[in-house]
Coordinates of C-alpha atoms in Angstrom, one line a residue:
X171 CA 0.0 0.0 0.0
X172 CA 1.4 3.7 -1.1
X173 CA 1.8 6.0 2.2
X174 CA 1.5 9.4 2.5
X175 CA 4.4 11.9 4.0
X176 CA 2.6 13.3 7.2
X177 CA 6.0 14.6 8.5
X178 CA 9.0 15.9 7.3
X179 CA 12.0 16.4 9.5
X180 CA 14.9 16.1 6.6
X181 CA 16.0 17.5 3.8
X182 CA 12.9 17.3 0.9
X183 CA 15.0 18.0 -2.5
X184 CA 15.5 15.2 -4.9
X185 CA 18.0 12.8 -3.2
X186 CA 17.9 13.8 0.3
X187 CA 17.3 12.1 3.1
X188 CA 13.8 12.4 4.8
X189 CA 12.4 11.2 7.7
X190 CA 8.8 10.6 7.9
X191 CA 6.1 9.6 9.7
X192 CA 3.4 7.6 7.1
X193 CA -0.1 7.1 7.0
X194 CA -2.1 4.7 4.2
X195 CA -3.6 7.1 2.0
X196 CA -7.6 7.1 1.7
X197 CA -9.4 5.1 -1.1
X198 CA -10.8 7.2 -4.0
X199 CA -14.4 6.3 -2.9
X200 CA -13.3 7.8 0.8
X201 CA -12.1 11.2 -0.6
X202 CA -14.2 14.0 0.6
X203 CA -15.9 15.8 -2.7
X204 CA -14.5 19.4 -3.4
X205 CA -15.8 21.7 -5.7
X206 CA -13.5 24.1 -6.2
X207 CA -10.1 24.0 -6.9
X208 CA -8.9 22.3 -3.4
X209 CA -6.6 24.3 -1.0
X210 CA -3.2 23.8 -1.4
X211 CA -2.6 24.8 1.9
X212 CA -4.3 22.2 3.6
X213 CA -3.1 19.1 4.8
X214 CA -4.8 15.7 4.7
X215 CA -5.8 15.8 8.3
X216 CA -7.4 19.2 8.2
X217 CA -4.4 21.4 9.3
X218 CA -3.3 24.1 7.4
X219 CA 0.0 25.3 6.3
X220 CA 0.7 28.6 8.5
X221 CA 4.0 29.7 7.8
X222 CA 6.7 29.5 5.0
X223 CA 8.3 26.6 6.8
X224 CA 5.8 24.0 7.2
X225 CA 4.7 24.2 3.2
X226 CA 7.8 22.0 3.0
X227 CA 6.2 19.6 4.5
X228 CA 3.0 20.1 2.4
X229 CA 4.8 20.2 -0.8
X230 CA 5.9 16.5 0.2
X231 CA 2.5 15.3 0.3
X232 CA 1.8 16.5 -2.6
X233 CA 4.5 15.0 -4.3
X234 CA 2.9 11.6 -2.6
X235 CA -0.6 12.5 -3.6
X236 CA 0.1 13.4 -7.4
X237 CA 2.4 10.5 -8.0
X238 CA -0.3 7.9 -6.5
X239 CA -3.8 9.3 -7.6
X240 CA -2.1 10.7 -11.2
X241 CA 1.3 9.5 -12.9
X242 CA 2.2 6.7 -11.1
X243 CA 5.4 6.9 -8.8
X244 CA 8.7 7.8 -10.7
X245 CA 11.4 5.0 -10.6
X246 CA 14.6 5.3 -8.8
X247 CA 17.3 7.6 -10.0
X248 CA 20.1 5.3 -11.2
X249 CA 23.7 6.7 -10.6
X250 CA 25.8 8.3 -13.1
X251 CA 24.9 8.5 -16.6
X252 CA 27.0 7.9 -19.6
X253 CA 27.3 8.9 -22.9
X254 CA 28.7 8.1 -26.3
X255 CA 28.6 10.7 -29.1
X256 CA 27.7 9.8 -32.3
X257 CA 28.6 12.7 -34.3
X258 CA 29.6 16.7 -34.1
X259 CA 29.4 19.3 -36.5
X260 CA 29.5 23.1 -36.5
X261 CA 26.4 24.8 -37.8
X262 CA 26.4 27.8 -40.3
X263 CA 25.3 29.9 -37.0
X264 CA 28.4 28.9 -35.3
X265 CA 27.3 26.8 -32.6
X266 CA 28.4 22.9 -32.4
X267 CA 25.6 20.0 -33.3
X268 CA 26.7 16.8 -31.0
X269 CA 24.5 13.7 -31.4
X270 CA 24.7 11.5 -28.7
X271 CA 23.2 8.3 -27.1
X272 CA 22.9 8.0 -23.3
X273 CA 23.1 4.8 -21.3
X274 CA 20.4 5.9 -18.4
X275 CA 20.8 2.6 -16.6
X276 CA 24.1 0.9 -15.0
X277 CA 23.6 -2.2 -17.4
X278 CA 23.0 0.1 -20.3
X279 CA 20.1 -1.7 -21.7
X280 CA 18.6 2.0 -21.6
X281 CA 19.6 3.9 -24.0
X282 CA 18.1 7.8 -24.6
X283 CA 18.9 9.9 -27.9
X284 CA 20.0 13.6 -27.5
X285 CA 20.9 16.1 -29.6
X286 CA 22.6 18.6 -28.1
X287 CA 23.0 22.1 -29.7
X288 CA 26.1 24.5 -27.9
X289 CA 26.7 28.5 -28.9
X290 CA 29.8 30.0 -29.8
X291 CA 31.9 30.8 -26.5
X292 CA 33.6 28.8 -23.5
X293 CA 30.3 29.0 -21.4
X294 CA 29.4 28.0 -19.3
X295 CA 25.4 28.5 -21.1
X296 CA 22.0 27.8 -19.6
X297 CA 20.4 25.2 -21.2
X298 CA 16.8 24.0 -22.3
X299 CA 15.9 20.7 -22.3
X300 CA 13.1 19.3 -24.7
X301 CA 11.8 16.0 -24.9
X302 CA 9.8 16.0 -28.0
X303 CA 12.9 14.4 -30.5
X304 CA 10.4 11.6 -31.0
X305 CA 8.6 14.2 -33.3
X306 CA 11.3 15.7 -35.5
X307 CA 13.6 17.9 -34.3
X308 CA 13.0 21.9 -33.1
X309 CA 12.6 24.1 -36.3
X310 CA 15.9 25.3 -37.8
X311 CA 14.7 29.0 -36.8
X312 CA 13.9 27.9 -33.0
X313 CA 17.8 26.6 -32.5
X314 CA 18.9 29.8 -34.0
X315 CA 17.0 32.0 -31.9
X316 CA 18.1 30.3 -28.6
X317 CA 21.8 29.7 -29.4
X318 CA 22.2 33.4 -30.7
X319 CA 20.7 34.5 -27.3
X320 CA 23.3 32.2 -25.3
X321 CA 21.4 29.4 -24.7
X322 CA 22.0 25.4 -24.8
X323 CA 19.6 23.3 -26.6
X324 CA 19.2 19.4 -25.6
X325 CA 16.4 17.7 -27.4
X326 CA 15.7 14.1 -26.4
X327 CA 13.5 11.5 -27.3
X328 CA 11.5 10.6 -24.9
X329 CA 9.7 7.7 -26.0
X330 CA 13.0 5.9 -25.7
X331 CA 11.7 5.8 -22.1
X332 CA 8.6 4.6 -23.0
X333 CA 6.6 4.0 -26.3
X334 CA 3.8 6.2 -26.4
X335 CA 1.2 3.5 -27.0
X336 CA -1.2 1.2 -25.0
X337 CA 1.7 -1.4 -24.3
X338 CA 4.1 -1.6 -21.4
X339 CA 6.9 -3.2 -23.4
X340 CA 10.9 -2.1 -23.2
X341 CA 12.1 1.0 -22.0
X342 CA 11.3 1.6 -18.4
X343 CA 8.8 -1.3 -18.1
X344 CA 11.5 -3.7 -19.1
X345 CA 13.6 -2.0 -16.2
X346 CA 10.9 -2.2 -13.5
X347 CA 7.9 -4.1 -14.4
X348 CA 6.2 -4.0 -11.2
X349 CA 5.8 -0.4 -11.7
X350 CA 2.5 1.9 -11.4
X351 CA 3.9 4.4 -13.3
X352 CA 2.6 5.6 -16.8
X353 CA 4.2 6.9 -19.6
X354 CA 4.2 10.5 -18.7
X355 CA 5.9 9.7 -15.1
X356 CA 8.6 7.5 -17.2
X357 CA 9.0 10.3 -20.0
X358 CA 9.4 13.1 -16.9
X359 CA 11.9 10.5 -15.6
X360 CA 14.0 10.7 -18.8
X361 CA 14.0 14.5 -18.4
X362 CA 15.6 13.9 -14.7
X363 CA 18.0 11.6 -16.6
X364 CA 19.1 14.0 -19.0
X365 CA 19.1 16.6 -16.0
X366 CA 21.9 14.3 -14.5
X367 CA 24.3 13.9 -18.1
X368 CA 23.9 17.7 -18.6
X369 CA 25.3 18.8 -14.9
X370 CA 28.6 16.9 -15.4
X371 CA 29.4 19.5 -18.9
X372 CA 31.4 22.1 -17.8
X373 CA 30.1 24.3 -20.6
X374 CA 26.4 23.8 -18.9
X375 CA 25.2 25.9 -16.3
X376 CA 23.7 23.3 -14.1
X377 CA 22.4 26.3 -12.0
X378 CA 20.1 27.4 -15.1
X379 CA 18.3 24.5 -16.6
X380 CA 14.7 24.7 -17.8
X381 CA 12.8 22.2 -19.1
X382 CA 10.1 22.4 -21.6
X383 CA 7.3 20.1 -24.3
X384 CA 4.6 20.6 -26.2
X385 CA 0.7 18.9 -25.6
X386 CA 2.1 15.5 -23.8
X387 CA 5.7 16.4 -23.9
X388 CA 4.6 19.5 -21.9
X389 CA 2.5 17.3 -18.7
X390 CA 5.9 15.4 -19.2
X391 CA 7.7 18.3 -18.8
X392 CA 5.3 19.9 -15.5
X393 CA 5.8 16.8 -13.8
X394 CA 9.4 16.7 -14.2
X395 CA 9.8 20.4 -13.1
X396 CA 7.3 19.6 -10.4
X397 CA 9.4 16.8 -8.8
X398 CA 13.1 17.6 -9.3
X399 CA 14.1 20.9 -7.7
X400 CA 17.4 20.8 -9.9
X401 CA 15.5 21.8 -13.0
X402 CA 16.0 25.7 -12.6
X403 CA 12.3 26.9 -14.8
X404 CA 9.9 25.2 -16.2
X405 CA 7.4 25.7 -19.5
X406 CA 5.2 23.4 -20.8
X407 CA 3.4 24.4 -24.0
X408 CA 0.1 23.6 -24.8
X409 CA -0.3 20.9 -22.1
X410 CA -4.0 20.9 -21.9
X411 CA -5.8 18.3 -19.4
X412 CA -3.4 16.8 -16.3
X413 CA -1.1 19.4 -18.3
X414 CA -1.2 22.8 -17.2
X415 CA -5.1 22.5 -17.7
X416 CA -8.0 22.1 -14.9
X417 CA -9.2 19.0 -14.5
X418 CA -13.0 20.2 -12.5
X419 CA -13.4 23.1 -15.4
X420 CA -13.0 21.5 -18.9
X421 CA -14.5 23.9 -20.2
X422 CA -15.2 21.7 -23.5
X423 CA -11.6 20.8 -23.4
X424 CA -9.8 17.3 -22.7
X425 CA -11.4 15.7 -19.6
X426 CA -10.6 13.1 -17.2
X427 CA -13.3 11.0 -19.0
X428 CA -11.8 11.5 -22.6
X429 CA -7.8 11.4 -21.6
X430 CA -8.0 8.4 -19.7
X431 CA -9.9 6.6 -22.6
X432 CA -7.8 7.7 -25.4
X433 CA -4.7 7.4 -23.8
X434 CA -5.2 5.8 -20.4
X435 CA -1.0 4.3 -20.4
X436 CA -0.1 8.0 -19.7
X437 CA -1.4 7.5 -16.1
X438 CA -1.6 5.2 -13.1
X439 CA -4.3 3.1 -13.0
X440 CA -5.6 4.7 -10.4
X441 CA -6.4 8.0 -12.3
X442 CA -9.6 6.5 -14.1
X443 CA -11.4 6.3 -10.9
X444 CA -11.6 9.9 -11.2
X445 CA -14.1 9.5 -13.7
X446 CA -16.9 12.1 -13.5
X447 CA -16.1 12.3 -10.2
X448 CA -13.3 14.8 -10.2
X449 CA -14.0 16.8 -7.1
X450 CA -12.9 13.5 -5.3
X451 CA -9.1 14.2 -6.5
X452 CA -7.3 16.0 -3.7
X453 CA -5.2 18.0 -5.8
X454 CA -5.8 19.8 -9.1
X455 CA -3.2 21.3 -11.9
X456 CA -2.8 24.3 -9.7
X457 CA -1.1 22.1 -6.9
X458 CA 1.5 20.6 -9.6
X459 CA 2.1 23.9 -10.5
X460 CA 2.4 25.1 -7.0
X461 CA 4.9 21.7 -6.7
X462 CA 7.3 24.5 -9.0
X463 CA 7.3 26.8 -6.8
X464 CA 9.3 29.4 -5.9
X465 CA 11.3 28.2 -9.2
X466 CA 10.2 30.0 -12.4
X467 CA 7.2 28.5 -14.5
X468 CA 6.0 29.7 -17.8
X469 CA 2.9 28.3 -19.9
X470 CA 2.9 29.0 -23.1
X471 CA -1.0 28.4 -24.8
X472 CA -2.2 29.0 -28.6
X473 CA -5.9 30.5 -28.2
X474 CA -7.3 28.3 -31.0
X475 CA -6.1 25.3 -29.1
X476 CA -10.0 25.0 -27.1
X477 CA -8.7 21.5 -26.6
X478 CA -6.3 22.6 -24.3
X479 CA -8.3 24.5 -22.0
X480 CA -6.9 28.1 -22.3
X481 CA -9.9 29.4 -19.5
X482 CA -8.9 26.3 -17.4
X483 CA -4.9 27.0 -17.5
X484 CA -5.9 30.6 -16.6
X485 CA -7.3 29.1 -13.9
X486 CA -4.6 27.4 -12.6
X487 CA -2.0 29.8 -13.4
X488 CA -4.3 32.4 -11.0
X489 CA -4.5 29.5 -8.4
X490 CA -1.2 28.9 -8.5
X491 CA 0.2 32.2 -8.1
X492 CA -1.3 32.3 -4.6
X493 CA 1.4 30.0 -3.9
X494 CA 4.2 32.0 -5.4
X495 CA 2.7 35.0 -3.4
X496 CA 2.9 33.4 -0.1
X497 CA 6.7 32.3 -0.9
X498 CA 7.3 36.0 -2.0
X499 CA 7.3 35.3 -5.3
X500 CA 4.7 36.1 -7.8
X501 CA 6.8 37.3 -10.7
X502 CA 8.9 33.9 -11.0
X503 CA 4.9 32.3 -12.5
X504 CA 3.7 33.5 -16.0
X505 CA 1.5 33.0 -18.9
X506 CA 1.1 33.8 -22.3
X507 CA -1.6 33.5 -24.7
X508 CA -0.6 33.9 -28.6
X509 CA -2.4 33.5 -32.1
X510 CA -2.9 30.0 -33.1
X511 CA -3.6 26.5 -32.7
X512 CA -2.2 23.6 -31.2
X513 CA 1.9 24.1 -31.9
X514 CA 5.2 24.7 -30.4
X515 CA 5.6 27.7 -32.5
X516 CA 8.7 30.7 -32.9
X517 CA 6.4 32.6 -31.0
X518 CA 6.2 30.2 -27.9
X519 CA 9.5 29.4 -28.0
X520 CA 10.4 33.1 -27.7
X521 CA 8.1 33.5 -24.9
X522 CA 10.4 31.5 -23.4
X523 CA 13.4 33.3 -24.1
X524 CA 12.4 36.4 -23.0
X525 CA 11.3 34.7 -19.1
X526 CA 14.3 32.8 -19.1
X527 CA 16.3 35.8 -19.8
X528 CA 14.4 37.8 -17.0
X529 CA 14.3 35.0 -14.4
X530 CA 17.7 32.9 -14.8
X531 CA 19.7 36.4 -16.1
X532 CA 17.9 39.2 -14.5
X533 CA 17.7 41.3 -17.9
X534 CA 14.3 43.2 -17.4
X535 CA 11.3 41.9 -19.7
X536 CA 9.7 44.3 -22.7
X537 CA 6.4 42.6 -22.2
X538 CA 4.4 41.3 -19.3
X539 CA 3.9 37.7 -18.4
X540 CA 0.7 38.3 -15.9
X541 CA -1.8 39.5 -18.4
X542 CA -5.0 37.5 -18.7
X543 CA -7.2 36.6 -21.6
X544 CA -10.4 35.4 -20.1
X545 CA -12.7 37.0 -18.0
X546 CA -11.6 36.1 -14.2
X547 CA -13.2 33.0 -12.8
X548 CA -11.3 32.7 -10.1
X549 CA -14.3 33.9 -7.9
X550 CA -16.1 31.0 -8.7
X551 CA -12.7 28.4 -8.8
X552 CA -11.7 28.6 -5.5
X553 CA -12.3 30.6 -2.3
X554 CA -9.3 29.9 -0.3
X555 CA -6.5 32.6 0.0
X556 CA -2.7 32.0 0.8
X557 CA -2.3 32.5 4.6

């Protein structure tokens, strides 16, 4: 049986040590039936969160309560990766083109594909990581525009990790069968993965690592950023329903009904309970995102993409930010809302550029990342208020 973190006494980053005191957690069918979007302040037994130092201890249940209700737990992290490269060549912009492969696993049966893109210079560079390789590889224009502004790019495929259909063959499931994880928990672990290779480059700034994906690359990419405090900002794109989407206001976008259908391999088993009864889930999008916090998160969302749930990842993005307020943060969370359908266009990928540079290099934005599209709901989403 899963347990929940009731206590938390240690250190709570990725790879600490913790020590706990556990409880089983509650049955879907026991779950008390909320409404709105549910506090993130409050703990399963009723207490709230009072000060800045006891959301630690929060944050780690909701680690617990995302992992076993959602994604499915993450596997273990697996010492040192290695890496082989495949090929280099210098680009007509200057910057170096290295294709590598990545054993991920100490028997190297799990090998990841990366492509990793440095500027011109020593470095060291901040870098973005994208996992959508498994799709083509980011438009010629994209690379140009982030390697002329200073930036690393590492794209990797992350259905290396997993296959992004209803089988749990190879990758990951070949590596730990008896897992509850889905594909989106074993494609976020692949991120972590490639997290690990790019801190041991000298010419990466491992202090300035953001991590982004479009439609399912992007919940792969919010759950990664969500659960590894190494990753330095985070920006899905277009991520839509257990994206950076609502999952009690569809608002005739993706719901738990539809997703779980269609692709029910993305998730734990566990998540289908949910089922037209979404106010039983004790946590909503806002509470991954709130999982970000006080690192920088961006979501980037095309307003012809109704699929995606613009109104719903306004939502959250509002609900959210109550979070980054009580840390004393509300600048490091943004959103932007462009032209367009369902893409990871120049535009979004400029977005991008522009809070990176702001948040991970302190050069002052010319536009505003706060600005909403939608008439405000948030009256009628949730009635809690940080402490």
């Amino acid at each position: 049986m899963r347990t929940l973190v009731a206590l938390v006494v240690g250190l709570l980053t990725l790879g600490g040590a913790m020590s706990v005191e556990a409880k089983e957690l509650p049955k879907v069918e026991a779950l008390p039936q909320v409404r709105e979007l549910p506090d993130p302040f409050l703990f399963m037994d009723g207490k709230r969160v009072k000060s800045r130092g006891s959301w630690a201890a929060r944050r780690a249940e909701l680690k617990e309560l995302v992992q076993h209700y959602a994604y499915g737990t993450l596997p273990p992290t697996t010492g040192r990766v290695k890496a082989v490269e495949d090929s280099s060549s210098r680009l007509e912009s200057g910057a170096t083109e290295r294709k590598l492969t990545l054993a991920v696993d100490p028997g190297r049966k799990l090998l990841v594909h990366l492509v990793l893109t440095v500027p011109q210079g020593p470095g060291p560079f901040p870098t973005i990581v994208d996992g959508d390789l498994c799709w083509g590889r980011v438009a010629p224009n994209i690379v140009t525009e982030a390697t002329s502004r200073g930036y690393a790019l590492a794209e990797f495929d992350r259905t290396d990790l997993a296959i992004d259909e209803n089988k749990r063959t190879g990758g990951l499931y070949s590596l730990y069968p008896e897992g509850d994880f889905g594909a989106i928990s074993a494609w976020a672990w692949g991120f972590h993965r490639v997290v690990d290779y790019l801190r041991t480059l000298r010419f990466v700034d491992s202090r300035r690592i953001a991590i982004t994906g479009h439609s399912r690359g992007g919940k792969a990419a919010l759950l990664a950023g969500a659960l590894d405090d190494r990753v330095a900002l985070v920006a899905p794109n277009n991520s839509g329903c257990m994206g950076a989407g609502c999952c009690r206001f569809p608002n005739q976008g993706e719901t738990v009904e539809r997703i779980t259908s269609v692709f029910p391999y993305w998730f734990s088993p566990t998540l289908k309970q949910f089922v037209k009864q979404e106010d039983r889930l004790p946590f909503d999008q806002h509470s991954l995102k709130a999982l970000v916090a006080p690192r920088p998160l961006l979501s980037t969302e095309g307003l012809e993409d109704n699929w995606a749930n613009q109104p719903g990842t306004q939502l959250t993005y509002q609900a959210a930010r109550e979070v980054y307020r009580f840390l004393g943060v509300p600048e490091k969370i943004g959103i932007v809302f462009r032209p367009g359908g369902h893409a990871h266009s120049l535009p979004d990928w400029q977005s991008l550029l522009d809070f990176a540079d702001w948040q991970l290099l302190g050069k002052q934005p010319t536009r505003r990342f706060d600005q909403l599209h939608y008439p405000d709901a948030s009256a009628g989403g949730y009635t809690w208020r940080a402490p």
